[in-house]
Amino acid sequence: MNTYPESVSEADEVANYSSDDFQPTEHVDIVEAFSSAVREAGAVGGRIFPCVVFKQGRRIMVSTSFPLQFIRRQVVSDSAEKNGSPREHTNRPLIPEHAKSIHQYLVANPDDYILPPVTLNTDSMPSLHVQKAVGAPTRLGYIIVHDGTRFHVTDGQHRLAALAGYPQGRTHVPGALSDNPKLTEDGLAVLIVIESNRGRIQQDFADAAQTKQIPASLLAVYNTREPVNQVLARITDESKLLHGRIDELGKTLPKASQKLFLLNQIRGMVKSLLFGDYALAEDTLSRMAATRLATQEQREEFVAETLTMLGVLTELMQPWSEITQLPTSGSGADKIVALREKWVNLTATGINVIGTVVYEINRQTTDPEQRSAYYRKLAAEIDWKRSAGIWANNIVVPDGKNGKIATNRGPVAAAVRNVKHAIGLSGGAGTAEQPQLPVQGVPYRLAEVDASPTEYPQN
């Protein structure tokens, strides 16, 4: 049974307890542990949560789940000020944009979402009742929480802010629990570290952050919520050229790789085919794709158009037509390594040029025959070797035997203009017009938004 401190010094001693010394109350069996927890909770007006109690190192940990409404009420964060010292706070500065993205995800997917567990700490000794089991790594138990119990965030403040609300400028943005009260029926897994020392709490956050970011290509495989990734999977699976020749795991393509492209590079080409911009920022892409690929019919149509285009290019364009005759791996597939050194259309920049030009073709004509005629010109009338004059002083920079491929916007735009002029497509001498799509009723041009290359981004 917990006792209240009789003096300020005793209160300080309790508040700064050593987590290494804390031990739960042990009982003969789980029935006695439950009965004792019920009696204590009834005496203090507390609430009982079943849990698993275990140790990591010398510290006691508790794993359980809390209702989201309970979390909003009982969990607090201590965020550092943006320009202040983080040493005086347990949490890093809150990033409103990060909380907003999680908030929007929860609101958009109330029936099909996942929030990973959050890590909490408490600076007041909780009451834990467990079954006695000497040497057992885990034990069932019950934790008692009363109105005065406060849990503090170690890792996960942006998830909790997305649920409960967060500051943005001088205003407070309500969280997903306010936007959709039905979420109060849900729960969230929590890991509670029995810890009162701020320095160790900060170290726990740093330790929890030692994770490796998912490569963009792998995220494109798994995140099929995004309509762009849905069509991307169909295109890579059904294209004669791409099937079996895409690296879906890597962040960079090794020089000796027998794969043609990274999946994220094909995704850049898909961005170009959809919106004329291979480096469109992810948040802008999501908004625009929600309109452009809103229905299954729209997605099917885009996939069919893209496969038709790739089919024409694969049949008529070197070295794509040659590559389809090679095995996808093993002996023979190693020829791709040498081909990559000589051909622009085996680079990410090359397929971005192709995607942007095809976007312009499809924008300027809806007639299938006219489109096909332009595709044939693109495949057969353009010299895609790195040594070709059409790429000089734009995407191919003199450097060694085969030159170096430039990846930034300016050279790519110049190469696109050259190709458009060469195949007789209007706009070859000028800058391609950017599409205008409404976002919340306000039209804008792609040139007016952040379109820097990004990888996919939950604390």
CSV table of C-alpha atoms in Angstrom, one decimal:
chain,number,residue,atom,x,y,z
A,1,MET,CA,0.0,0.0,0.0
A,2,ASN,CA,1.4,3.4,-1.0
A,3,THR,CA,2.0,6.0,1.8
A,4,TYR,CA,1.9,9.7,1.4
A,5,PRO,CA,5.1,11.7,2.2
A,6,GLU,CA,5.0,13.6,5.5
A,7,SER,CA,7.5,16.3,4.5
A,8,VAL,CA,8.9,18.1,1.5
A,9,SER,CA,12.1,16.2,1.7
A,10,GLU,CA,10.3,12.9,1.8
A,11,ALA,CA,8.2,14.0,-1.2
A,12,ASP,CA,11.4,14.9,-3.1
A,13,GLU,CA,12.8,11.5,-2.3
A,14,VAL,CA,9.7,9.7,-3.6
A,15,ALA,CA,9.6,11.8,-6.7
A,16,ASN,CA,13.2,11.0,-7.4
A,17,TYR,CA,13.1,7.3,-6.7
A,18,SER,CA,15.7,5.0,-8.2
A,19,SER,CA,14.0,3.0,-11.0
A,20,ASP,CA,16.6,0.3,-10.5
A,21,ASP,CA,15.2,-0.3,-6.9
A,22,PHE,CA,11.5,-0.3,-7.8
A,23,GLN,CA,9.8,-3.7,-7.4
A,24,PRO,CA,6.1,-4.6,-7.9
A,25,THR,CA,4.0,-6.1,-5.1
A,26,GLU,CA,4.2,-9.9,-5.4
A,27,HIS,CA,1.5,-12.4,-4.6
A,28,VAL,CA,1.1,-16.2,-4.3
A,29,ASP,CA,-0.9,-16.4,-7.5
A,30,ILE,CA,-2.6,-14.2,-10.1
A,31,VAL,CA,-6.0,-14.5,-8.4
A,32,GLU,CA,-4.6,-13.0,-5.2
A,33,ALA,CA,-2.8,-10.3,-7.3
A,34,PHE,CA,-6.1,-9.4,-8.9
A,35,SER,CA,-8.0,-9.4,-5.6
A,36,SER,CA,-5.5,-7.1,-4.0
A,37,ALA,CA,-5.5,-4.8,-7.0
A,38,VAL,CA,-9.3,-4.6,-6.9
A,39,ARG,CA,-9.3,-3.7,-3.2
A,40,GLU,CA,-6.6,-1.1,-3.6
A,41,ALA,CA,-8.3,0.5,-6.7
A,42,GLY,CA,-11.6,0.6,-4.8
A,43,ALA,CA,-9.9,2.3,-1.8
A,44,VAL,CA,-8.3,5.1,-3.9
A,45,GLY,CA,-10.8,5.4,-6.7
A,46,GLY,CA,-8.4,4.0,-9.2
A,47,ARG,CA,-8.6,2.0,-12.4
A,48,ILE,CA,-7.1,-1.4,-13.0
A,49,PHE,CA,-5.4,-2.3,-16.3
A,50,PRO,CA,-4.1,-5.9,-16.9
A,51,CYS,CA,-0.5,-5.9,-18.0
A,52,VAL,CA,2.7,-7.8,-18.6
A,53,VAL,CA,5.6,-6.9,-16.3
A,54,PHE,CA,9.1,-7.6,-17.3
A,55,LYS,CA,12.7,-6.3,-16.9
A,56,GLN,CA,15.2,-4.9,-19.4
A,57,GLY,CA,18.5,-4.6,-17.8
A,58,ARG,CA,17.9,-3.5,-14.3
A,59,ARG,CA,14.6,-1.6,-14.9
A,60,ILE,CA,11.0,-2.7,-14.6
A,61,MET,CA,8.9,-2.3,-17.7
A,62,VAL,CA,5.1,-2.6,-18.1
A,63,SER,CA,3.3,-3.4,-21.4
A,64,THR,CA,-0.4,-2.8,-21.6
A,65,SER,CA,-2.9,-0.9,-23.7
A,66,PHE,CA,-4.9,2.3,-22.8
A,67,PRO,CA,-8.1,3.6,-24.4
A,68,LEU,CA,-7.4,6.6,-26.6
A,69,GLN,CA,-9.7,8.8,-24.5
A,70,PHE,CA,-7.7,7.8,-21.4
A,71,ILE,CA,-4.5,8.6,-23.1
A,72,ARG,CA,-5.7,12.1,-24.0
A,73,ARG,CA,-6.5,12.7,-20.3
A,74,GLN,CA,-3.6,11.0,-18.5
A,75,VAL,CA,-0.6,11.4,-20.8
A,76,VAL,CA,1.3,14.6,-20.9
A,77,SER,CA,4.3,15.8,-23.0
A,78,ASP,CA,7.1,18.2,-22.2
A,79,SER,CA,8.1,19.5,-25.5
A,80,ALA,CA,11.2,21.7,-25.8
A,81,GLU,CA,10.7,25.2,-27.3
A,82,LYS,CA,11.8,25.6,-30.9
A,83,ASN,CA,14.7,27.9,-30.1
A,84,GLY,CA,15.2,26.8,-26.5
A,85,SER,CA,17.4,24.2,-24.8
A,86,PRO,CA,16.1,20.6,-25.1
A,87,ARG,CA,18.1,19.7,-22.0
A,88,GLU,CA,15.5,21.1,-19.8
A,89,HIS,CA,12.7,19.1,-21.3
A,90,THR,CA,12.0,15.4,-21.8
A,91,ASN,CA,10.7,15.7,-25.4
A,92,ARG,CA,12.2,17.3,-28.5
A,93,PRO,CA,10.3,20.3,-30.1
A,94,LEU,CA,7.0,19.3,-31.5
A,95,ILE,CA,6.8,19.5,-35.3
A,96,PRO,CA,3.3,20.5,-36.2
A,97,GLU,CA,3.6,19.3,-39.8
A,98,HIS,CA,4.5,15.8,-38.6
A,99,ALA,CA,1.6,15.7,-36.1
A,100,LYS,CA,-0.7,17.0,-38.9
A,101,SER,CA,0.3,14.2,-41.3
A,102,ILE,CA,-0.5,11.6,-38.7
A,103,HIS,CA,-3.7,13.4,-37.9
A,104,GLN,CA,-4.8,13.4,-41.5
A,105,TYR,CA,-3.9,9.7,-41.8
A,106,LEU,CA,-6.2,8.9,-38.9
A,107,VAL,CA,-9.1,10.9,-40.1
A,108,ALA,CA,-8.8,9.5,-43.6
A,109,ASN,CA,-8.6,5.9,-42.5
A,110,PRO,CA,-10.7,5.6,-39.3
A,111,ASP,CA,-11.7,1.9,-40.0
A,112,ASP,CA,-8.3,0.7,-41.3
A,113,TYR,CA,-5.3,2.3,-39.6
A,114,ILE,CA,-2.4,1.3,-37.4
A,115,LEU,CA,-0.6,3.3,-34.7
A,116,PRO,CA,2.6,1.7,-33.4
A,117,PRO,CA,3.0,1.5,-29.6
A,118,VAL,CA,4.2,4.6,-27.7
A,119,THR,CA,6.8,4.6,-24.9
A,120,LEU,CA,5.8,6.3,-21.7
A,121,ASN,CA,7.5,7.0,-18.4
A,122,THR,CA,6.1,7.9,-15.0
A,123,ASP,CA,7.8,9.9,-12.3
A,124,SER,CA,5.5,8.6,-9.5
A,125,MET,CA,5.8,5.1,-8.3
A,126,PRO,CA,2.9,3.1,-9.7
A,127,SER,CA,1.1,0.3,-7.9
A,128,LEU,CA,1.8,-3.0,-9.6
A,129,HIS,CA,0.5,-6.3,-8.4
A,130,VAL,CA,2.0,-9.5,-9.9
A,131,GLN,CA,2.3,-13.2,-9.3
A,132,LYS,CA,5.5,-14.2,-7.6
A,133,ALA,CA,7.7,-16.2,-10.0
A,134,VAL,CA,11.4,-16.2,-9.2
A,135,GLY,CA,13.5,-15.8,-12.3
A,136,ALA,CA,10.6,-15.5,-14.7
A,137,PRO,CA,11.4,-13.0,-17.6
A,138,THR,CA,7.7,-12.0,-17.8
A,139,ARG,CA,4.8,-12.0,-15.4
A,140,LEU,CA,1.1,-11.2,-15.7
A,141,GLY,CA,-0.1,-8.4,-13.4
A,142,TYR,CA,-2.3,-5.4,-12.8
A,143,ILE,CA,-1.3,-1.7,-12.7
A,144,ILE,CA,-3.5,0.7,-10.8
A,145,VAL,CA,-4.0,4.2,-12.2
A,146,HIS,CA,-5.8,7.0,-10.3
A,147,ASP,CA,-6.7,10.5,-11.2
A,148,GLY,CA,-3.4,11.9,-10.0
A,149,THR,CA,-1.3,9.5,-12.1
A,150,ARG,CA,0.4,11.2,-15.0
A,151,PHE,CA,2.3,9.4,-17.7
A,152,HIS,CA,4.9,11.3,-19.7
A,153,VAL,CA,6.0,10.7,-23.3
A,154,THR,CA,9.3,9.2,-24.0
A,155,ASP,CA,8.8,8.3,-27.6
A,156,GLY,CA,5.6,9.0,-29.7
A,157,GLN,CA,4.6,12.6,-28.9
A,158,HIS,CA,3.6,13.3,-32.5
A,159,ARG,CA,1.2,10.3,-32.5
A,160,LEU,CA,-0.3,11.4,-29.3
A,161,ALA,CA,-0.5,15.1,-30.5
A,162,ALA,CA,-2.3,13.9,-33.6
A,163,LEU,CA,-4.9,12.2,-31.4
A,164,ALA,CA,-5.3,14.9,-28.8
A,165,GLY,CA,-4.5,18.1,-30.7
A,166,TYR,CA,-1.4,20.3,-31.2
A,167,PRO,CA,-0.3,23.9,-31.4
A,168,GLN,CA,0.2,25.5,-34.8
A,169,GLY,CA,1.3,29.1,-34.7
A,170,ARG,CA,-1.0,30.9,-32.3
A,171,THR,CA,-3.8,28.5,-32.6
A,172,HIS,CA,-4.6,25.0,-31.3
A,173,VAL,CA,-5.5,22.4,-33.8
A,174,PRO,CA,-8.0,19.8,-32.5
A,175,GLY,CA,-6.9,16.2,-32.8
A,176,ALA,CA,-8.4,13.2,-34.5
A,177,LEU,CA,-10.3,12.3,-31.4
A,178,SER,CA,-12.2,15.6,-31.7
A,179,ASP,CA,-12.7,15.1,-35.5
A,180,ASN,CA,-14.0,11.6,-35.1
A,181,PRO,CA,-15.4,10.7,-31.6
A,182,LYS,CA,-15.8,7.1,-32.7
A,183,LEU,CA,-12.0,6.8,-32.3
A,184,THR,CA,-12.6,7.0,-28.5
A,185,GLU,CA,-13.7,3.4,-28.8
A,186,ASP,CA,-10.1,2.4,-29.8
A,187,GLY,CA,-7.0,1.7,-27.8
A,188,LEU,CA,-3.2,2.0,-28.2
A,189,ALA,CA,-0.5,-0.3,-27.0
A,190,VAL,CA,1.9,1.4,-24.6
A,191,LEU,CA,5.3,0.5,-23.0
A,192,ILE,CA,5.7,2.1,-19.6
A,193,VAL,CA,9.2,2.5,-18.3
A,194,ILE,CA,9.4,3.0,-14.6
A,195,GLU,CA,11.8,5.9,-14.7
A,196,SER,CA,12.0,9.3,-13.0
A,197,ASN,CA,15.5,10.5,-14.1
A,198,ARG,CA,15.2,13.0,-16.9
A,199,GLY,CA,18.6,12.2,-18.3
A,200,ARG,CA,17.8,8.6,-18.6
A,201,ILE,CA,14.4,9.4,-20.2
A,202,GLN,CA,16.2,11.5,-22.8
A,203,GLN,CA,18.7,8.7,-23.4
A,204,ASP,CA,15.7,6.3,-23.8
A,205,PHE,CA,14.4,8.5,-26.6
A,206,ALA,CA,17.7,8.6,-28.3
A,207,ASP,CA,18.0,4.8,-28.0
A,208,ALA,CA,14.5,4.3,-29.4
A,209,ALA,CA,15.4,6.5,-32.4
A,210,GLN,CA,18.2,4.2,-33.5
A,211,THR,CA,16.1,2.8,-36.4
A,212,LYS,CA,16.9,2.5,-40.1
A,213,GLN,CA,14.7,4.4,-42.4
A,214,ILE,CA,12.8,2.2,-44.8
A,215,PRO,CA,14.2,2.6,-48.3
A,216,ALA,CA,11.9,4.5,-50.7
A,217,SER,CA,11.6,1.5,-53.1
A,218,LEU,CA,10.5,-0.8,-50.3
A,219,LEU,CA,8.0,1.7,-49.0
A,220,ALA,CA,6.6,1.9,-52.5
A,221,VAL,CA,6.0,-1.9,-52.4
A,222,TYR,CA,4.3,-1.9,-49.0
A,223,ASN,CA,2.3,1.4,-48.9
A,224,THR,CA,-0.5,0.4,-51.3
A,225,ARG,CA,-2.8,3.0,-49.7
A,226,GLU,CA,-1.3,5.4,-52.1
A,227,PRO,CA,-3.0,5.1,-55.6
A,228,VAL,CA,0.4,5.9,-57.2
A,229,ASN,CA,1.9,2.8,-55.6
A,230,GLN,CA,-1.1,0.7,-56.7
A,231,VAL,CA,-0.6,1.6,-60.4
A,232,LEU,CA,3.1,1.3,-60.0
A,233,ALA,CA,2.8,-2.4,-58.9
A,234,ARG,CA,0.6,-3.2,-61.9
A,235,ILE,CA,3.0,-1.5,-64.3
A,236,THR,CA,6.1,-3.3,-63.1
A,237,ASP,CA,4.4,-6.6,-62.9
A,238,GLU,CA,2.8,-6.5,-66.4
A,239,SER,CA,5.5,-4.7,-68.4
A,240,LYS,CA,7.6,-7.1,-70.5
A,241,LEU,CA,10.7,-5.0,-69.9
A,242,LEU,CA,10.3,-4.3,-66.2
A,243,HIS,CA,8.9,-7.6,-64.9
A,244,GLY,CA,11.7,-9.3,-62.8
A,245,ARG,CA,14.2,-6.6,-63.6
A,246,ILE,CA,13.4,-4.1,-60.8
A,247,ASP,CA,15.3,-3.8,-57.5
A,248,GLU,CA,12.5,-3.3,-55.0
A,249,LEU,CA,14.7,-3.3,-51.9
A,250,GLY,CA,17.6,-1.1,-52.5
A,251,LYS,CA,18.2,2.6,-51.9
A,252,THR,CA,20.9,2.8,-54.6
A,253,LEU,CA,21.5,0.6,-57.6
A,254,PRO,CA,24.9,-1.0,-57.4
A,255,LYS,CA,27.1,-0.5,-60.4
A,256,ALA,CA,27.3,-4.3,-61.1
A,257,SER,CA,23.6,-4.8,-60.5
A,258,GLN,CA,21.7,-6.9,-63.1
A,259,LYS,CA,18.5,-5.0,-62.4
A,260,LEU,CA,17.5,-2.2,-64.7
A,261,PHE,CA,16.1,0.3,-62.2
A,262,LEU,CA,15.2,0.8,-58.6
A,263,LEU,CA,11.5,0.7,-58.0
A,264,ASN,CA,11.6,4.3,-56.7
A,265,GLN,CA,13.1,5.3,-60.0
A,266,ILE,CA,10.2,3.8,-61.9
A,267,ARG,CA,8.0,5.6,-59.5
A,268,GLY,CA,9.7,8.9,-60.5
A,269,MET,CA,8.8,8.1,-64.1
A,270,VAL,CA,5.2,7.4,-63.1
A,271,LYS,CA,5.1,10.8,-61.5
A,272,SER,CA,6.3,12.3,-64.8
A,273,LEU,CA,3.6,10.3,-66.7
A,274,LEU,CA,0.9,11.5,-64.4
A,275,PHE,CA,1.9,15.2,-63.8
A,276,GLY,CA,4.9,16.0,-65.9
A,277,ASP,CA,7.2,16.3,-62.8
A,278,TYR,CA,9.4,13.4,-61.7
A,279,ALA,CA,10.4,15.2,-58.4
A,280,LEU,CA,7.0,16.1,-57.2
A,281,ALA,CA,6.9,16.4,-53.4
A,282,GLU,CA,5.1,13.5,-51.6
A,283,ASP,CA,2.4,15.6,-50.0
A,284,THR,CA,1.6,17.3,-53.3
A,285,LEU,CA,1.7,14.0,-55.1
A,286,SER,CA,-0.8,12.5,-52.6
A,287,ARG,CA,-3.3,15.4,-53.0
A,288,MET,CA,-3.1,15.4,-56.8
A,289,ALA,CA,-3.2,11.6,-57.2
A,290,ALA,CA,-6.3,11.6,-55.0
A,291,THR,CA,-8.0,13.4,-57.9
A,292,ARG,CA,-6.2,12.0,-60.9
A,293,LEU,CA,-6.4,8.3,-59.7
A,294,ALA,CA,-9.5,8.6,-57.6
A,295,THR,CA,-11.4,5.7,-59.0
A,296,GLN,CA,-10.6,2.1,-60.0
A,297,GLU,CA,-11.6,3.0,-63.6
A,298,GLN,CA,-9.1,5.9,-63.7
A,299,ARG,CA,-6.3,3.7,-62.3
A,300,GLU,CA,-7.1,0.9,-64.9
A,301,GLU,CA,-7.1,3.5,-67.7
A,302,PHE,CA,-3.7,4.9,-66.6
A,303,VAL,CA,-2.1,1.5,-66.3
A,304,ALA,CA,-3.4,0.4,-69.7
A,305,GLU,CA,-2.1,3.6,-71.4
A,306,THR,CA,1.3,3.2,-69.7
A,307,LEU,CA,1.6,-0.4,-70.7
A,308,THR,CA,0.7,0.4,-74.2
A,309,MET,CA,3.4,3.1,-74.3
A,310,LEU,CA,6.0,0.8,-72.7
A,311,GLY,CA,5.1,-1.9,-75.2
A,312,VAL,CA,5.8,0.3,-78.2
A,313,LEU,CA,9.1,1.5,-76.7
A,314,THR,CA,10.2,-2.0,-75.7
A,315,GLU,CA,9.6,-3.3,-79.2
A,316,LEU,CA,11.3,-0.5,-81.1
A,317,MET,CA,13.8,1.2,-78.8
A,318,GLN,CA,17.4,0.1,-78.2
A,319,PRO,CA,18.6,-1.4,-76.0
A,320,TRP,CA,15.2,-2.1,-74.4
A,321,SER,CA,14.3,-4.5,-77.2
A,322,GLU,CA,17.6,-6.3,-76.7
A,323,ILE,CA,17.2,-6.6,-73.0
A,324,THR,CA,13.8,-8.4,-73.2
A,325,GLN,CA,15.7,-11.2,-74.9
A,326,LEU,CA,18.0,-11.6,-71.9
A,327,PRO,CA,17.3,-13.6,-68.8
A,328,THR,CA,16.3,-11.6,-65.7
A,329,SER,CA,19.2,-13.0,-63.7
A,330,GLY,CA,22.3,-15.2,-64.0
A,331,SER,CA,24.4,-15.7,-67.0
A,332,GLY,CA,23.5,-13.3,-69.8
A,333,ALA,CA,21.8,-10.8,-67.5
A,334,ASP,CA,25.2,-9.3,-66.7
A,335,LYS,CA,25.2,-7.6,-70.1
A,336,ILE,CA,23.0,-5.0,-68.5
A,337,VAL,CA,26.0,-3.7,-66.6
A,338,ALA,CA,27.8,-2.7,-69.8
A,339,LEU,CA,24.7,-1.4,-71.5
A,340,ARG,CA,23.9,0.9,-68.6
A,341,GLU,CA,27.2,2.7,-69.2
A,342,LYS,CA,26.4,3.5,-72.8
A,343,TRP,CA,22.7,4.3,-72.9
A,344,VAL,CA,20.7,7.3,-71.4
A,345,ASN,CA,17.5,5.3,-71.3
A,346,LEU,CA,18.9,2.9,-68.8
A,347,THR,CA,19.3,5.7,-66.2
A,348,ALA,CA,16.8,7.3,-63.9
A,349,THR,CA,17.3,10.6,-65.7
A,350,GLY,CA,16.6,8.9,-69.0
A,351,ILE,CA,13.3,7.4,-68.0
A,352,ASN,CA,12.3,10.7,-66.4
A,353,VAL,CA,12.9,12.4,-69.8
A,354,ILE,CA,10.8,9.7,-71.4
A,355,GLY,CA,8.0,10.1,-68.8
A,356,THR,CA,7.9,13.8,-69.2
A,357,VAL,CA,7.8,13.7,-73.0
A,358,VAL,CA,5.1,11.1,-72.9
A,359,TYR,CA,3.1,13.2,-70.5
A,360,GLU,CA,3.3,16.1,-73.1
A,361,ILE,CA,2.2,13.7,-75.9
A,362,ASN,CA,-0.8,12.5,-74.0
A,363,ARG,CA,-1.7,16.0,-72.9
A,364,GLN,CA,-1.6,17.3,-76.5
A,365,THR,CA,-3.6,14.4,-78.1
A,366,THR,CA,-6.1,11.9,-77.0
A,367,ASP,CA,-6.2,10.0,-80.3
A,368,PRO,CA,-4.6,6.6,-79.7
A,369,GLU,CA,-3.2,6.4,-83.3
A,370,GLN,CA,-1.5,9.8,-82.9
A,371,ARG,CA,-0.1,8.9,-79.5
A,372,SER,CA,1.2,5.6,-80.9
A,373,ALA,CA,2.9,7.5,-83.8
A,374,TYR,CA,4.7,9.8,-81.4
A,375,TYR,CA,5.7,6.8,-79.2
A,376,ARG,CA,7.3,5.1,-82.3
A,377,LYS,CA,9.2,8.3,-83.1
A,378,LEU,CA,10.4,8.5,-79.5
A,379,ALA,CA,11.6,4.9,-79.7
A,380,ALA,CA,13.1,4.9,-83.2
A,381,GLU,CA,14.0,8.4,-84.1
A,382,ILE,CA,15.8,9.5,-81.0
A,383,ASP,CA,19.4,8.3,-80.5
A,384,TRP,CA,19.5,7.2,-76.8
A,385,LYS,CA,23.2,6.6,-76.7
A,386,ARG,CA,25.1,8.8,-74.2
A,387,SER,CA,27.3,10.0,-77.0
A,388,ALA,CA,24.4,11.4,-79.1
A,389,GLY,CA,24.5,15.1,-79.7
A,390,ILE,CA,20.9,15.5,-78.5
A,391,TRP,CA,22.1,15.0,-74.9
A,392,ALA,CA,25.2,17.2,-75.1
A,393,ASN,CA,25.4,20.1,-72.7
A,394,ASN,CA,22.2,19.0,-70.9
A,395,ILE,CA,21.9,15.7,-69.2
A,396,VAL,CA,25.2,14.2,-70.3
A,397,VAL,CA,28.2,16.1,-68.8
A,398,PRO,CA,31.7,15.4,-70.2
A,399,ASP,CA,33.4,13.2,-67.6
A,400,GLY,CA,35.4,10.1,-68.6
A,401,LYS,CA,34.6,7.9,-71.6
A,402,ASN,CA,30.8,7.8,-71.5
A,403,GLY,CA,30.1,11.1,-69.7
A,404,LYS,CA,28.3,11.7,-66.4
A,405,ILE,CA,24.5,11.9,-66.1
A,406,ALA,CA,23.0,15.1,-64.6
A,407,THR,CA,19.9,14.7,-62.5
A,408,ASN,CA,18.7,18.2,-61.7
A,409,ARG,CA,15.8,19.9,-63.2
A,410,GLY,CA,17.5,22.3,-65.6
A,411,PRO,CA,19.3,19.7,-67.7
A,412,VAL,CA,16.3,17.4,-67.7
A,413,ALA,CA,14.1,20.2,-68.9
A,414,ALA,CA,16.5,21.1,-71.7
A,415,ALA,CA,16.7,17.4,-72.8
A,416,VAL,CA,12.9,17.2,-72.8
A,417,ARG,CA,12.7,20.3,-75.1
A,418,ASN,CA,15.3,18.7,-77.5
A,419,VAL,CA,13.3,15.5,-77.7
A,420,LYS,CA,10.0,17.2,-78.2
A,421,HIS,CA,11.5,19.2,-81.0
A,422,ALA,CA,13.0,16.1,-82.6
A,423,ILE,CA,9.8,14.2,-82.8
A,424,GLY,CA,7.8,17.3,-83.9
A,425,LEU,CA,5.8,17.8,-80.7
A,426,SER,CA,4.7,21.4,-80.0
A,427,GLY,CA,6.5,23.2,-77.2
A,428,GLY,CA,9.9,21.8,-78.2
A,429,ALA,CA,11.5,25.3,-78.2
A,430,GLY,CA,9.9,26.4,-75.0
A,431,THR,CA,9.1,25.3,-71.5
A,432,ALA,CA,6.4,22.7,-71.1
A,433,GLU,CA,3.2,24.0,-69.6
A,434,GLN,CA,2.4,22.7,-66.2
A,435,PRO,CA,-1.0,21.1,-65.4
A,436,GLN,CA,-3.5,22.9,-63.2
A,437,LEU,CA,-5.5,20.9,-60.7
A,438,PRO,CA,-7.7,22.2,-58.0
A,439,VAL,CA,-6.6,21.7,-54.4
A,440,GLN,CA,-9.4,22.6,-52.0
A,441,GLY,CA,-10.8,24.9,-54.7
A,442,VAL,CA,-7.6,26.8,-55.4
A,443,PRO,CA,-5.9,26.2,-58.7
A,444,TYR,CA,-2.1,26.2,-58.7
A,445,ARG,CA,0.8,25.4,-61.0
A,446,LEU,CA,3.5,22.8,-60.2
A,447,ALA,CA,6.1,25.5,-60.4
A,448,GLU,CA,4.5,27.2,-57.4
A,449,VAL,CA,4.8,24.2,-55.0
A,450,ASP,CA,7.7,22.5,-53.4
A,451,ALA,CA,8.8,19.8,-55.9
A,452,SER,CA,12.2,18.8,-54.5
A,453,PRO,CA,13.1,15.2,-54.7
A,454,THR,CA,12.0,13.3,-51.5
A,455,GLU,CA,11.9,9.9,-50.1
A,456,TYR,CA,8.8,8.6,-48.3
A,457,PRO,CA,8.5,9.7,-44.8
A,458,GLN,CA,5.8,7.8,-37.1
A,459,ASN,CA,7.4,9.2,-34.1
